[in-house]
Amino acid sequence: MILTVTLNTALDITYRVGALRPHASHRVSAVTERPGGKGVNVARVLAALGHPATVTGFAGGATGAAVRERLAETAGVVDALLPVAGATRRTIAVVDELTGDTTQLNEPGPQIAPAEWGAFLDHYEGLLAGASAVALCGSLPPGVPVGAYAGLIKAARAAAVPVLLDTGGEPLRRGVAARPDLIKPNADELAELTGSHDPARATQDARRRGARAVVASLGPRGLLALTPEGTWRALPPTREHGNPTGAGDAAVAALLSAQAEQLPWPTRLTRAVALSAAAVRAPTAGEFDRATYEKLLSQITATSVISMS
């Protein structure tokens, strides 16, 4: 079982409009609602790939109930969310059908009380006993300590469970120091962590700070992986147009699934680029276009990077 942690779960609501214009009223052509938050999206993609996943984190209020109701309908995903007093947040994505661009609005999340955080730590340690890997994903809701991920990483390492961290800002900086097995920052998160906008130098610096391996998501420039076994780069053959919201989560799911199958790093990277691009073609985060994924798998090659200087 792969465990995904989403401390700031969400109900993802996607509106589609003909063309998004500031200061104007819009007629919505379609509305979709899905359980969301980065780790929830990762779990849904993992399940679609045939890897059972368990989701944990917090859920509260009517929005949290809606998240859990929809999770119960998702084959291959087990709901291990903890109830809290506050209401789970909503995220609003507005898709402009004319341009294909997406505008995202993210609420902050519920206030987590100290007792609720303490209960989660006990719950998390219990779940680690049955986990083959754990992914710590996304933002922290109010009330959760900024060093929360560092503590969760240390607990996973003590339980001998490989851990992937996908977050940004101060939670990433503190989490890296706890020595996760893998981090997957995007270009902005990596630059904020290291102070460098050169991906080659920044990934090296991130490893020096404690990450065993770094996979940097560079948008249309693909992925760069710096690992103990070597360094690789993989790029999509063309730029996909659509909803990029869940692309990074799909890449995380690809990396976790390939690790579970004990695939070599170049194959992990190829799968991650193909699945990320296929997620852009899907209407909502946590899904991917399977035809695009299978086509791209045969077109993408991860190349070894000899020098990182």
PDB file of C-alpha atoms in Angstrom:
ATOM      1  CA  MET A   1       0.000   0.000   0.000  1.00  0.00           C
ATOM      2  CA  ILE A   2       1.252   3.493  -0.878  1.00  0.00           C
ATOM      3  CA  LEU A   3       0.275   6.131   1.681  1.00  0.00           C
ATOM      4  CA  THR A   4      -0.385   9.702   0.557  1.00  0.00           C
ATOM      5  CA  VAL A   5      -0.621  12.488   3.106  1.00  0.00           C
ATOM      6  CA  THR A   6      -2.754  15.527   2.263  1.00  0.00           C
ATOM      7  CA  LEU A   7      -2.907  17.723   5.343  1.00  0.00           C
ATOM      8  CA  ASN A   8      -4.866  20.362   3.418  1.00  0.00           C
ATOM      9  CA  THR A   9      -7.445  18.311   1.538  1.00  0.00           C
ATOM     10  CA  ALA A  10      -9.924  20.120  -0.695  1.00  0.00           C
ATOM     11  CA  LEU A  11     -13.071  19.804  -2.702  1.00  0.00           C
ATOM     12  CA  ASP A  12     -11.891  20.658  -6.218  1.00  0.00           C
ATOM     13  CA  ILE A  13     -14.530  22.517  -8.210  1.00  0.00           C
ATOM     14  CA  THR A  14     -13.909  23.126 -11.915  1.00  0.00           C
ATOM     15  CA  TYR A  15     -15.920  25.619 -13.947  1.00  0.00           C
ATOM     16  CA  ARG A  16     -15.666  25.746 -17.736  1.00  0.00           C
ATOM     17  CA  VAL A  17     -16.469  29.025 -19.509  1.00  0.00           C
ATOM     18  CA  GLY A  18     -16.345  29.980 -23.167  1.00  0.00           C
ATOM     19  CA  ALA A  19     -13.851  32.794 -22.525  1.00  0.00           C
ATOM     20  CA  LEU A  20     -12.681  34.231 -19.208  1.00  0.00           C
ATOM     21  CA  ARG A  21     -12.830  38.031 -19.114  1.00  0.00           C
ATOM     22  CA  PRO A  22     -12.043  40.263 -16.099  1.00  0.00           C
ATOM     23  CA  HIS A  23     -14.908  42.366 -14.695  1.00  0.00           C
ATOM     24  CA  ALA A  24     -17.533  40.368 -16.647  1.00  0.00           C
ATOM     25  CA  SER A  25     -20.303  37.898 -15.852  1.00  0.00           C
ATOM     26  CA  HIS A  26     -19.816  34.398 -17.255  1.00  0.00           C
ATOM     27  CA  ARG A  27     -22.153  31.586 -18.162  1.00  0.00           C
ATOM     28  CA  VAL A  28     -20.664  28.295 -16.932  1.00  0.00           C
ATOM     29  CA  SER A  29     -20.956  25.512 -19.507  1.00  0.00           C
ATOM     30  CA  ALA A  30     -19.958  22.643 -17.161  1.00  0.00           C
ATOM     31  CA  VAL A  31     -19.179  22.060 -13.476  1.00  0.00           C
ATOM     32  CA  THR A  32     -17.286  19.137 -11.951  1.00  0.00           C
ATOM     33  CA  GLU A  33     -16.513  18.344  -8.309  1.00  0.00           C
ATOM     34  CA  ARG A  34     -13.748  15.969  -7.209  1.00  0.00           C
ATOM     35  CA  PRO A  35     -11.935  15.120  -3.968  1.00  0.00           C
ATOM     36  CA  GLY A  36      -8.745  17.151  -4.099  1.00  0.00           C
ATOM     37  CA  GLY A  37      -5.513  18.274  -2.551  1.00  0.00           C
ATOM     38  CA  LYS A  38      -2.190  17.156  -3.997  1.00  0.00           C
ATOM     39  CA  GLY A  39      -1.924  13.826  -2.178  1.00  0.00           C
ATOM     40  CA  VAL A  40      -5.529  12.935  -3.001  1.00  0.00           C
ATOM     41  CA  ASN A  41      -4.818  13.585  -6.685  1.00  0.00           C
ATOM     42  CA  VAL A  42      -1.702  11.415  -6.421  1.00  0.00           C
ATOM     43  CA  ALA A  43      -3.724   8.576  -4.874  1.00  0.00           C
ATOM     44  CA  ARG A  44      -6.368   8.716  -7.610  1.00  0.00           C
ATOM     45  CA  VAL A  45      -3.721   8.473 -10.340  1.00  0.00           C
ATOM     46  CA  LEU A  46      -1.951   5.650  -8.497  1.00  0.00           C
ATOM     47  CA  ALA A  47      -5.210   3.705  -8.281  1.00  0.00           C
ATOM     48  CA  ALA A  48      -5.778   4.203 -12.024  1.00  0.00           C
ATOM     49  CA  LEU A  49      -2.305   2.739 -12.609  1.00  0.00           C
ATOM     50  CA  GLY A  50      -3.197  -0.326 -10.542  1.00  0.00           C
ATOM     51  CA  HIS A  51      -1.430   0.617  -7.289  1.00  0.00           C
ATOM     52  CA  PRO A  52      -3.715   0.679  -4.216  1.00  0.00           C
ATOM     53  CA  ALA A  53      -3.347   3.859  -2.184  1.00  0.00           C
ATOM     54  CA  THR A  54      -4.480   5.081   1.208  1.00  0.00           C
ATOM     55  CA  VAL A  55      -5.239   8.774   1.738  1.00  0.00           C
ATOM     56  CA  THR A  56      -4.778  10.445   5.096  1.00  0.00           C
ATOM     57  CA  GLY A  57      -4.953  14.020   6.348  1.00  0.00           C
ATOM     58  CA  PHE A  58      -7.884  16.057   7.656  1.00  0.00           C
ATOM     59  CA  ALA A  59     -11.526  16.407   6.637  1.00  0.00           C
ATOM     60  CA  GLY A  60     -14.168  18.580   8.281  1.00  0.00           C
ATOM     61  CA  GLY A  61     -17.541  20.212   7.771  1.00  0.00           C
ATOM     62  CA  ALA A  62     -19.888  19.779   4.837  1.00  0.00           C
ATOM     63  CA  THR A  63     -17.029  20.161   2.365  1.00  0.00           C
ATOM     64  CA  GLY A  64     -15.048  17.446   4.118  1.00  0.00           C
ATOM     65  CA  ALA A  65     -18.102  15.170   4.035  1.00  0.00           C
ATOM     66  CA  ALA A  66     -18.376  15.755   0.278  1.00  0.00           C
ATOM     67  CA  VAL A  67     -14.696  14.870  -0.159  1.00  0.00           C
ATOM     68  CA  ARG A  68     -15.130  11.614   1.760  1.00  0.00           C
ATOM     69  CA  GLU A  69     -18.315  10.738  -0.097  1.00  0.00           C
ATOM     70  CA  ARG A  70     -16.523  11.059  -3.429  1.00  0.00           C
ATOM     71  CA  LEU A  71     -13.451   9.192  -2.184  1.00  0.00           C
ATOM     72  CA  ALA A  72     -15.697   6.273  -1.302  1.00  0.00           C
ATOM     73  CA  GLU A  73     -16.628   6.087  -4.985  1.00  0.00           C
ATOM     74  CA  THR A  74     -12.984   5.891  -6.110  1.00  0.00           C
ATOM     75  CA  ALA A  75     -11.854   2.298  -6.689  1.00  0.00           C
ATOM     76  CA  GLY A  76      -8.422   1.493  -5.298  1.00  0.00           C
ATOM     77  CA  VAL A  77      -8.309   4.419  -2.841  1.00  0.00           C
ATOM     78  CA  VAL A  78      -8.834   3.900   0.900  1.00  0.00           C
ATOM     79  CA  ASP A  79     -10.076   6.835   3.001  1.00  0.00           C
ATOM     80  CA  ALA A  80      -8.060   7.220   6.224  1.00  0.00           C
ATOM     81  CA  LEU A  81      -8.789  10.927   6.759  1.00  0.00           C
ATOM     82  CA  LEU A  82      -9.212  12.216  10.300  1.00  0.00           C
ATOM     83  CA  PRO A  83     -12.255  14.367  11.187  1.00  0.00           C
ATOM     84  CA  VAL A  84     -11.626  17.912  12.450  1.00  0.00           C
ATOM     85  CA  ALA A  85     -13.863  20.699  13.675  1.00  0.00           C
ATOM     86  CA  GLY A  86     -13.020  23.148  10.890  1.00  0.00           C
ATOM     87  CA  ALA A  87     -14.364  22.985   7.354  1.00  0.00           C
ATOM     88  CA  THR A  88     -12.262  21.508   4.558  1.00  0.00           C
ATOM     89  CA  ARG A  89     -11.337  24.108   1.951  1.00  0.00           C
ATOM     90  CA  ARG A  90     -12.503  24.419  -1.641  1.00  0.00           C
ATOM     91  CA  THR A  91     -10.334  25.064  -4.672  1.00  0.00           C
ATOM     92  CA  ILE A  92     -11.892  26.702  -7.708  1.00  0.00           C
ATOM     93  CA  ALA A  93     -10.473  26.175 -11.200  1.00  0.00           C
ATOM     94  CA  VAL A  94     -11.920  28.227 -14.058  1.00  0.00           C
ATOM     95  CA  VAL A  95     -11.058  26.806 -17.468  1.00  0.00           C
ATOM     96  CA  ASP A  96     -11.113  29.208 -20.407  1.00  0.00           C
ATOM     97  CA  GLU A  97     -12.294  27.024 -23.313  1.00  0.00           C
ATOM     98  CA  LEU A  98     -11.105  29.570 -25.878  1.00  0.00           C
ATOM     99  CA  THR A  99      -7.449  29.599 -24.790  1.00  0.00           C
ATOM    100  CA  GLY A 100      -7.269  26.417 -22.732  1.00  0.00           C
ATOM    101  CA  ASP A 101      -5.813  28.384 -19.806  1.00  0.00           C
ATOM    102  CA  THR A 102      -6.871  27.714 -16.209  1.00  0.00           C
ATOM    103  CA  THR A 103      -7.279  30.242 -13.385  1.00  0.00           C
ATOM    104  CA  GLN A 104      -6.971  28.738  -9.899  1.00  0.00           C
ATOM    105  CA  LEU A 105      -8.399  30.027  -6.591  1.00  0.00           C
ATOM    106  CA  ASN A 106      -7.252  28.183  -3.445  1.00  0.00           C
ATOM    107  CA  GLU A 107      -8.801  28.670  -0.015  1.00  0.00           C
ATOM    108  CA  PRO A 108      -6.444  28.470   3.028  1.00  0.00           C
ATOM    109  CA  GLY A 109      -7.988  25.471   4.796  1.00  0.00           C
ATOM    110  CA  PRO A 110      -9.347  24.833   8.306  1.00  0.00           C
ATOM    111  CA  GLN A 111      -7.664  25.857  11.554  1.00  0.00           C
ATOM    112  CA  ILE A 112      -6.123  22.711  13.065  1.00  0.00           C
ATOM    113  CA  ALA A 113      -6.124  22.591  16.867  1.00  0.00           C
ATOM    114  CA  PRO A 114      -3.072  21.234  18.759  1.00  0.00           C
ATOM    115  CA  ALA A 115      -5.071  18.223  19.949  1.00  0.00           C
ATOM    116  CA  GLU A 116      -6.111  17.455  16.367  1.00  0.00           C
ATOM    117  CA  TRP A 117      -2.490  17.604  15.212  1.00  0.00           C
ATOM    118  CA  GLY A 118      -1.419  15.309  18.043  1.00  0.00           C
ATOM    119  CA  ALA A 119      -4.125  12.815  17.107  1.00  0.00           C
ATOM    120  CA  PHE A 120      -2.940  12.882  13.512  1.00  0.00           C
ATOM    121  CA  LEU A 121       0.647  12.071  14.485  1.00  0.00           C
ATOM    122  CA  ASP A 122      -0.507   8.926  16.306  1.00  0.00           C
ATOM    123  CA  HIS A 123      -2.751   8.006  13.370  1.00  0.00           C
ATOM    124  CA  TYR A 124       0.069   8.521  10.859  1.00  0.00           C
ATOM    125  CA  GLU A 125       2.525   6.320  12.747  1.00  0.00           C
ATOM    126  CA  GLY A 126      -0.058   3.551  12.780  1.00  0.00           C
ATOM    127  CA  LEU A 127      -0.573   3.811   9.016  1.00  0.00           C
ATOM    128  CA  LEU A 128       3.171   3.650   8.349  1.00  0.00           C
ATOM    129  CA  ALA A 129       3.198   0.054   9.579  1.00  0.00           C
ATOM    130  CA  GLY A 130       1.369  -1.087   6.443  1.00  0.00           C
ATOM    131  CA  ALA A 131       2.947   1.307   3.929  1.00  0.00           C
ATOM    132  CA  SER A 132       5.488   0.475   1.214  1.00  0.00           C
ATOM    133  CA  ALA A 133       6.089   4.202   0.561  1.00  0.00           C
ATOM    134  CA  VAL A 134       4.680   7.521   1.702  1.00  0.00           C
ATOM    135  CA  ALA A 135       4.140  10.791  -0.175  1.00  0.00           C
ATOM    136  CA  LEU A 136       3.839  14.049   1.766  1.00  0.00           C
ATOM    137  CA  CYS A 137       2.089  16.525  -0.495  1.00  0.00           C
ATOM    138  CA  GLY A 138       0.893  20.092  -0.629  1.00  0.00           C
ATOM    139  CA  SER A 139       0.377  23.046   1.649  1.00  0.00           C
ATOM    140  CA  LEU A 140      -0.135  23.099   5.411  1.00  0.00           C
ATOM    141  CA  PRO A 141      -3.481  24.239   6.830  1.00  0.00           C
ATOM    142  CA  PRO A 142      -3.478  26.938   9.531  1.00  0.00           C
ATOM    143  CA  GLY A 143      -2.419  25.637  12.932  1.00  0.00           C
ATOM    144  CA  VAL A 144      -0.118  22.884  11.657  1.00  0.00           C
ATOM    145  CA  PRO A 145       3.537  23.565  12.606  1.00  0.00           C
ATOM    146  CA  VAL A 146       5.684  24.803   9.735  1.00  0.00           C
ATOM    147  CA  GLY A 147       8.128  21.972  10.472  1.00  0.00           C
ATOM    148  CA  ALA A 148       5.387  19.331  10.272  1.00  0.00           C
ATOM    149  CA  TYR A 149       6.804  17.581   7.224  1.00  0.00           C
ATOM    150  CA  ALA A 150      10.232  17.291   8.823  1.00  0.00           C
ATOM    151  CA  GLY A 151       8.672  15.380  11.707  1.00  0.00           C
ATOM    152  CA  LEU A 152       6.646  13.156   9.386  1.00  0.00           C
ATOM    153  CA  ILE A 153       9.782  12.387   7.360  1.00  0.00           C
ATOM    154  CA  LYS A 154      11.689  11.392  10.491  1.00  0.00           C
ATOM    155  CA  ALA A 155       8.838   9.083  11.527  1.00  0.00           C
ATOM    156  CA  ALA A 156       8.823   7.445   8.080  1.00  0.00           C
ATOM    157  CA  ARG A 157      12.593   6.972   8.161  1.00  0.00           C
ATOM    158  CA  ALA A 158      12.344   5.409  11.632  1.00  0.00           C
ATOM    159  CA  ALA A 159       9.780   2.968  10.231  1.00  0.00           C
ATOM    160  CA  ALA A 160      12.054   2.241   7.210  1.00  0.00           C
ATOM    161  CA  VAL A 161       9.410   3.546   4.784  1.00  0.00           C
ATOM    162  CA  PRO A 162      10.700   5.479   1.725  1.00  0.00           C
ATOM    163  CA  VAL A 163       9.326   9.021   1.705  1.00  0.00           C
ATOM    164  CA  LEU A 164       8.693  11.529  -1.090  1.00  0.00           C
ATOM    165  CA  LEU A 165       8.143  15.214  -0.291  1.00  0.00           C
ATOM    166  CA  ASP A 166       6.239  17.537  -2.639  1.00  0.00           C
ATOM    167  CA  THR A 167       5.717  20.974  -1.142  1.00  0.00           C
ATOM    168  CA  GLY A 168       7.266  24.435  -1.231  1.00  0.00           C
ATOM    169  CA  GLY A 169       8.489  27.364   0.851  1.00  0.00           C
ATOM    170  CA  GLU A 170       9.537  26.962   4.469  1.00  0.00           C
ATOM    171  CA  PRO A 171       7.894  23.503   4.845  1.00  0.00           C
ATOM    172  CA  LEU A 172      10.133  22.298   1.984  1.00  0.00           C
ATOM    173  CA  ARG A 173      13.263  23.897   3.435  1.00  0.00           C
ATOM    174  CA  ARG A 174      12.715  22.263   6.821  1.00  0.00           C
ATOM    175  CA  GLY A 175      11.587  19.001   5.270  1.00  0.00           C
ATOM    176  CA  VAL A 176      14.720  18.648   3.139  1.00  0.00           C
ATOM    177  CA  ALA A 177      16.875  18.895   6.256  1.00  0.00           C
ATOM    178  CA  ALA A 178      15.114  15.753   7.579  1.00  0.00           C
ATOM    179  CA  ARG A 179      16.612  13.796   4.629  1.00  0.00           C
ATOM    180  CA  PRO A 180      13.663  12.569   2.541  1.00  0.00           C
ATOM    181  CA  ASP A 181      14.361   9.922  -0.091  1.00  0.00           C
ATOM    182  CA  LEU A 182      13.013  12.138  -2.874  1.00  0.00           C
ATOM    183  CA  ILE A 183      11.760  15.679  -3.350  1.00  0.00           C
ATOM    184  CA  LYS A 184       9.841  16.871  -6.426  1.00  0.00           C
ATOM    185  CA  PRO A 185       9.845  20.658  -6.521  1.00  0.00           C
ATOM    186  CA  ASN A 186       8.822  22.746  -9.508  1.00  0.00           C
ATOM    187  CA  ALA A 187      11.212  25.361 -10.878  1.00  0.00           C
ATOM    188  CA  ASP A 188       9.928  28.166  -8.627  1.00  0.00           C
ATOM    189  CA  GLU A 189       9.985  26.009  -5.481  1.00  0.00           C
ATOM    190  CA  LEU A 190      13.504  24.820  -6.275  1.00  0.00           C
ATOM    191  CA  ALA A 191      14.733  28.382  -6.850  1.00  0.00           C
ATOM    192  CA  GLU A 192      13.153  29.548  -3.588  1.00  0.00           C
ATOM    193  CA  LEU A 193      14.804  26.679  -1.718  1.00  0.00           C
ATOM    194  CA  THR A 194      18.298  27.175  -3.124  1.00  0.00           C
ATOM    195  CA  GLY A 195      18.433  30.766  -4.373  1.00  0.00           C
ATOM    196  CA  SER A 196      19.488  29.560  -7.830  1.00  0.00           C
ATOM    197  CA  HIS A 197      17.446  29.719 -11.039  1.00  0.00           C
ATOM    198  CA  ASP A 198      19.831  27.310 -12.788  1.00  0.00           C
ATOM    199  CA  PRO A 199      18.183  23.859 -12.435  1.00  0.00           C
ATOM    200  CA  ALA A 200      21.506  22.007 -12.612  1.00  0.00           C
ATOM    201  CA  ARG A 201      23.046  23.949  -9.741  1.00  0.00           C
ATOM    202  CA  ALA A 202      19.802  24.083  -7.784  1.00  0.00           C
ATOM    203  CA  THR A 203      19.262  20.307  -7.827  1.00  0.00           C
ATOM    204  CA  GLN A 204      22.830  19.789  -6.626  1.00  0.00           C
ATOM    205  CA  ASP A 205      22.266  22.247  -3.805  1.00  0.00           C
ATOM    206  CA  ALA A 206      18.985  20.547  -2.838  1.00  0.00           C
ATOM    207  CA  ARG A 207      20.818  17.240  -2.506  1.00  0.00           C
ATOM    208  CA  ARG A 208      23.509  18.832  -0.374  1.00  0.00           C
ATOM    209  CA  ARG A 209      20.763  20.129   1.908  1.00  0.00           C
ATOM    210  CA  GLY A 210      19.606  16.568   2.626  1.00  0.00           C
ATOM    211  CA  ALA A 211      17.430  15.118  -0.173  1.00  0.00           C
ATOM    212  CA  ARG A 212      18.677  11.737  -1.334  1.00  0.00           C
ATOM    213  CA  ALA A 213      17.259  12.350  -4.831  1.00  0.00           C
ATOM    214  CA  VAL A 214      15.741  15.392  -6.537  1.00  0.00           C
ATOM    215  CA  VAL A 215      13.322  15.391  -9.465  1.00  0.00           C
ATOM    216  CA  ALA A 216      12.767  18.949 -10.641  1.00  0.00           C
ATOM    217  CA  SER A 217       9.636  19.711 -12.649  1.00  0.00           C
ATOM    218  CA  LEU A 218      10.533  22.323 -15.277  1.00  0.00           C
ATOM    219  CA  GLY A 219       7.139  22.696 -16.985  1.00  0.00           C
ATOM    220  CA  PRO A 220       7.351  22.329 -20.779  1.00  0.00           C
ATOM    221  CA  ARG A 221      11.110  21.670 -20.374  1.00  0.00           C
ATOM    222  CA  GLY A 222      10.337  18.334 -18.760  1.00  0.00           C
ATOM    223  CA  LEU A 223      11.968  16.770 -15.713  1.00  0.00           C
ATOM    224  CA  LEU A 224      15.522  16.742 -14.390  1.00  0.00           C
ATOM    225  CA  ALA A 225      16.468  13.971 -11.955  1.00  0.00           C
ATOM    226  CA  LEU A 226      19.597  14.036  -9.787  1.00  0.00           C
ATOM    227  CA  THR A 227      19.951  10.719  -7.951  1.00  0.00           C
ATOM    228  CA  PRO A 228      22.682   8.606  -6.307  1.00  0.00           C
ATOM    229  CA  GLU A 229      22.619   6.405  -9.432  1.00  0.00           C
ATOM    230  CA  GLY A 230      23.075   9.246 -11.921  1.00  0.00           C
ATOM    231  CA  THR A 231      21.475  12.283 -13.530  1.00  0.00           C
ATOM    232  CA  TRP A 232      18.829  12.182 -16.276  1.00  0.00           C
ATOM    233  CA  ARG A 233      16.690  14.594 -18.255  1.00  0.00           C
ATOM    234  CA  ALA A 234      13.412  13.807 -20.049  1.00  0.00           C
ATOM    235  CA  LEU A 235      11.261  16.133 -22.149  1.00  0.00           C
ATOM    236  CA  PRO A 236       7.822  15.797 -23.769  1.00  0.00           C
ATOM    237  CA  PRO A 237       7.931  15.835 -27.604  1.00  0.00           C
ATOM    238  CA  THR A 238       5.397  18.682 -27.784  1.00  0.00           C
ATOM    239  CA  ARG A 239       3.714  21.061 -25.373  1.00  0.00           C
ATOM    240  CA  GLU A 240       0.281  19.829 -24.324  1.00  0.00           C
ATOM    241  CA  HIS A 241      -2.538  22.350 -23.923  1.00  0.00           C
ATOM    242  CA  GLY A 242      -5.275  21.960 -21.321  1.00  0.00           C
ATOM    243  CA  ASN A 243      -5.541  22.017 -17.527  1.00  0.00           C
ATOM    244  CA  PRO A 244      -2.052  21.859 -15.918  1.00  0.00           C
ATOM    245  CA  THR A 245      -3.368  21.819 -12.338  1.00  0.00           C
ATOM    246  CA  GLY A 246      -2.741  18.114 -11.678  1.00  0.00           C
ATOM    247  CA  ALA A 247       0.350  17.624 -13.849  1.00  0.00           C
ATOM    248  CA  GLY A 248       2.788  17.684 -10.933  1.00  0.00           C
ATOM    249  CA  ASP A 249       0.623  15.292  -8.911  1.00  0.00           C
ATOM    250  CA  ALA A 250       0.553  12.871 -11.852  1.00  0.00           C
ATOM    251  CA  ALA A 251       4.354  13.016 -11.996  1.00  0.00           C
ATOM    252  CA  VAL A 252       4.528  12.133  -8.295  1.00  0.00           C
ATOM    253  CA  ALA A 253       2.190   9.171  -8.853  1.00  0.00           C
ATOM    254  CA  ALA A 254       4.353   8.020 -11.762  1.00  0.00           C
ATOM    255  CA  LEU A 255       7.514   8.156  -9.663  1.00  0.00           C
ATOM    256  CA  LEU A 256       5.881   6.258  -6.795  1.00  0.00           C
ATOM    257  CA  SER A 257       4.391   3.588  -9.058  1.00  0.00           C
ATOM    258  CA  ALA A 258       7.688   3.079 -10.887  1.00  0.00           C
ATOM    259  CA  GLN A 259       9.507   2.806  -7.570  1.00  0.00           C
ATOM    260  CA  ALA A 260       7.007   0.181  -6.413  1.00  0.00           C
ATOM    261  CA  GLU A 261       7.707  -1.766  -9.617  1.00  0.00           C
ATOM    262  CA  GLN A 262      11.475  -1.391  -9.024  1.00  0.00           C
ATOM    263  CA  LEU A 263      12.015   0.260 -12.392  1.00  0.00           C
ATOM    264  CA  PRO A 264      15.322   2.015 -13.216  1.00  0.00           C
ATOM    265  CA  TRP A 265      15.524   5.798 -12.963  1.00  0.00           C
ATOM    266  CA  PRO A 266      15.376   6.523 -16.710  1.00  0.00           C
ATOM    267  CA  THR A 267      12.111   4.553 -16.941  1.00  0.00           C
ATOM    268  CA  ARG A 268      10.733   6.329 -13.875  1.00  0.00           C
ATOM    269  CA  LEU A 269      11.451   9.670 -15.492  1.00  0.00           C
ATOM    270  CA  THR A 270       9.916   8.645 -18.824  1.00  0.00           C
ATOM    271  CA  ARG A 271       6.741   7.535 -17.064  1.00  0.00           C
ATOM    272  CA  ALA A 272       6.587  10.743 -15.044  1.00  0.00           C
ATOM    273  CA  VAL A 273       6.888  13.019 -18.103  1.00  0.00           C
ATOM    274  CA  ALA A 274       4.330  10.999 -20.096  1.00  0.00           C
ATOM    275  CA  LEU A 275       1.823  10.871 -17.251  1.00  0.00           C
ATOM    276  CA  SER A 276       2.287  14.548 -16.426  1.00  0.00           C
ATOM    277  CA  ALA A 277       1.576  15.542 -20.029  1.00  0.00           C
ATOM    278  CA  ALA A 278      -1.407  13.189 -20.163  1.00  0.00           C
ATOM    279  CA  ALA A 279      -2.812  14.819 -17.014  1.00  0.00           C
ATOM    280  CA  VAL A 280      -2.807  18.199 -18.768  1.00  0.00           C
ATOM    281  CA  ARG A 281      -5.167  16.708 -21.356  1.00  0.00           C
ATOM    282  CA  ALA A 282      -7.612  15.545 -18.667  1.00  0.00           C
ATOM    283  CA  PRO A 283     -10.491  17.836 -17.607  1.00  0.00           C
ATOM    284  CA  THR A 284      -9.714  17.715 -13.859  1.00  0.00           C
ATOM    285  CA  ALA A 285      -6.748  17.115 -11.541  1.00  0.00           C
ATOM    286  CA  GLY A 286      -6.267  13.530 -10.410  1.00  0.00           C
ATOM    287  CA  GLU A 287      -7.085  12.139 -13.854  1.00  0.00           C
ATOM    288  CA  PHE A 288      -5.124  11.567 -17.062  1.00  0.00           C
ATOM    289  CA  ASP A 289      -5.828  10.842 -20.700  1.00  0.00           C
ATOM    290  CA  ARG A 290      -4.758   7.209 -21.094  1.00  0.00           C
ATOM    291  CA  ALA A 291      -4.391   7.348 -24.881  1.00  0.00           C
ATOM    292  CA  THR A 292      -2.030  10.316 -24.614  1.00  0.00           C
ATOM    293  CA  TYR A 293      -0.088   8.582 -21.843  1.00  0.00           C
ATOM    294  CA  GLU A 294       0.418   5.373 -23.794  1.00  0.00           C
ATOM    295  CA  LYS A 295       1.397   7.262 -26.952  1.00  0.00           C
ATOM    296  CA  LEU A 296       3.959   9.408 -25.148  1.00  0.00           C
ATOM    297  CA  LEU A 297       5.546   6.445 -23.367  1.00  0.00           C
ATOM    298  CA  SER A 298       6.891   5.281 -26.724  1.00  0.00           C
ATOM    299  CA  GLN A 299       8.066   8.757 -27.742  1.00  0.00           C
ATOM    300  CA  ILE A 300       9.945   9.973 -24.655  1.00  0.00           C
ATOM    301  CA  THR A 301      13.494   8.962 -23.802  1.00  0.00           C
ATOM    302  CA  ALA A 302      15.371   9.919 -20.660  1.00  0.00           C
ATOM    303  CA  THR A 303      18.928  10.929 -21.512  1.00  0.00           C
ATOM    304  CA  SER A 304      21.886  10.769 -19.147  1.00  0.00           C
ATOM    305  CA  VAL A 305      23.403  14.097 -18.153  1.00  0.00           C
ATOM    306  CA  ILE A 306      27.163  13.656 -17.909  1.00  0.00           C
ATOM    307  CA  SER A 307      28.122  17.016 -16.445  1.00  0.00           C
ATOM    308  CA  MET A 308      26.116  19.145 -14.043  1.00  0.00           C
ATOM    309  CA  SER A 309      28.560  22.049 -13.977  1.00  0.00           C
TER     310      SER A 309
END
